[in-house]
Amino acid sequence: MNVWKSLSQNQENNADRSILALFDDPDRFKAFSAQCGDFLLDYSKTNMDAEAKSLLLDLAKSAGVDATRNAMFDGQAINQTEDRAVLHTALRNLSGRPVTVDGRDVMPEVLETLQAMKTFAIRLRNAELTSASGAPFTDVVNIGIGGSDLGPVMANVALAPYHDGPKVHFVSNVDGADINDTLKGLDPTTTLLIIASKTFTTIETMTNAETGKKWLLQAVPEDQIGDHLAALSTAQDKTAAFGIPSDHVFGFADWVGGRYSVWGPIGLSVMLAIGPEDFTAFLQGAEEMDTHFREAPLEDNLPVLLALVGIWHNNICGYNTRAVLPYDQRLLRLPAYLQQLDMESNGKGVDMEGNPLPRHSGPIVWGEPGTNGQHAFYQLIHQGTRVVPCEFLVARRGHESELAHQHRLLLANCLAQSEALMVGRSMDAARELMREQGFEGAELEKQAAHRVFPGNRPSVTMMYNILDPKTLGKIIALYEHRVFVEGVIWGINSFDQWGVELGKVLATRMLPLIEGEATSEDKDGSTRGLLATL
């Protein structure tokens, strides 16, 4: 019997077992948790027993997780459909350990670019690099989309306590409302625009960049416009044509995917906000998780264990979604960031050889911060007909020492939610509750039924000391590697994204129809009907 069948058999044999019953083993928590420094992963509140864990580890071994992980770190072209290495980890390889791609060590160039970013950031933050008028820059607007936006937006919000530089804003949507609402409160004479597009051709980004440049030109002389522009791009010819000086351009190689790029030039806006020292701590946290991922045995390896929990819930238990629930307001944008990281990476239907997958790949990822979610969708999580595995993240302490009592309440809510999901409330307990409130007979039974919580709903909890730059780096790297491990087990390429291409192509062809420059005769009836209403 293969491992997949053995896992399914284990789940079927224990389908009626409660998660709570597993805690009859006094060592359950110890056996089903792991740490990397102060970062704790508790997956004891899942219906995974010792046999299932052993089988899942066998699955990881048989899929070649170790070998593929080493190939990634060593610069081999594991992105087979694009024949590229996958080396976002090199961007936080602060040790400078040689990483070879096509026979060449890429680390000298990586560290040189990082130093150039630091120099730029220091000069701008110290008002040595000024606007055309000689005034310091007060605001920075990052114009990008997808990986050129989600990562820096998420990190910028998460690290708000460390902001001591210019105020950073973000524009991504091609909807004119986004850039209009962002720019209307800013002073163009003290604003720097960062245009984040590797190829400098991304249509949404370049459309917004043109609008932003026109806005600058209302107040900045055209021959000095370059003072207010920077680019995160490899297309130096295009950035020069746009008017951006070469020392304001920071490039990165094609072995850095967009959704994995916040560690390098795409993170420039974050570095400007928090400073090079704290940005380096951010990289250090990710590097620590990289080292843990490379060196820790699979059974103690946080990214591997988190991935195996995901495989267990998705493929063995049949739960097709996961909720990311940070009990940390500053991780407000983490669920959206992880939606792209996970669903763009692992939303695939064929394996490396192009064959249809025999089982589901990536789940639907969503979430909101606690405690807000408790007053929104937790109703479905607790009492709905679908089981939603939950991933809680919470700090042991907050930044606001004077509000420590509120953080204790936050912690209480987080721990209580995971407990409630597992323990639930029985019909007998609900009856007693209603009896105490004076109900009796048929009305008691009816009211009690509405207050039953099925329980036995799984969750994992990740706990860390405080959300600082190093911890944020660990969290992101943990999830990056989790996505990688799941992809290896499914046998898919987690590092391409062909699924986003077709819509882009059709949008380019659709624009002339919307502008009345072409006819819609070859379109389907619905599209023709919609166009006719414009």
Short mmCIF file of N, CA, C and O in Angstrom, two decimals, residues 439-446:
data_model
loop_
_atom_site.label_atom_id
_atom_site.label_comp_id
_atom_site.label_asym_id
_atom_site.label_seq_id
_atom_site.Cartn_x
_atom_site.Cartn_y
_atom_site.Cartn_z
N PHE A 439 -35.52 28.13 30.15
CA PHE A 439 -36.24 27.44 29.08
C PHE A 439 -36.58 26.02 29.51
O PHE A 439 -35.88 25.40 30.33
N GLU A 440 -37.64 25.48 28.91
CA GLU A 440 -38.02 24.10 29.20
C GLU A 440 -38.77 23.51 28.01
O GLU A 440 -39.19 24.22 27.09
N GLY A 441 -38.89 22.22 28.02
CA GLY A 441 -39.65 21.51 26.99
C GLY A 441 -39.09 21.68 25.59
O GLY A 441 -37.88 21.71 25.38
N ALA A 442 -40.02 21.75 24.61
CA ALA A 442 -39.62 21.84 23.20
C ALA A 442 -38.81 23.10 22.92
O ALA A 442 -37.88 23.09 22.11
N GLU A 443 -39.15 24.19 23.60
CA GLU A 443 -38.42 25.43 23.38
C GLU A 443 -36.97 25.31 23.87
O GLU A 443 -36.05 25.83 23.23
N LEU A 444 -36.80 24.60 24.98
CA LEU A 444 -35.43 24.37 25.46
C LEU A 444 -34.62 23.60 24.42
O LEU A 444 -33.47 23.94 24.13
N GLU A 445 -35.24 22.54 23.86
CA GLU A 445 -34.53 21.73 22.86
C GLU A 445 -34.16 22.56 21.64
O GLU A 445 -33.05 22.45 21.11
N LYS A 446 -35.10 23.39 21.21
CA LYS A 446 -34.83 24.22 20.02
C LYS A 446 -33.71 25.21 20.29
O LYS A 446 -32.78 25.35 19.49
#
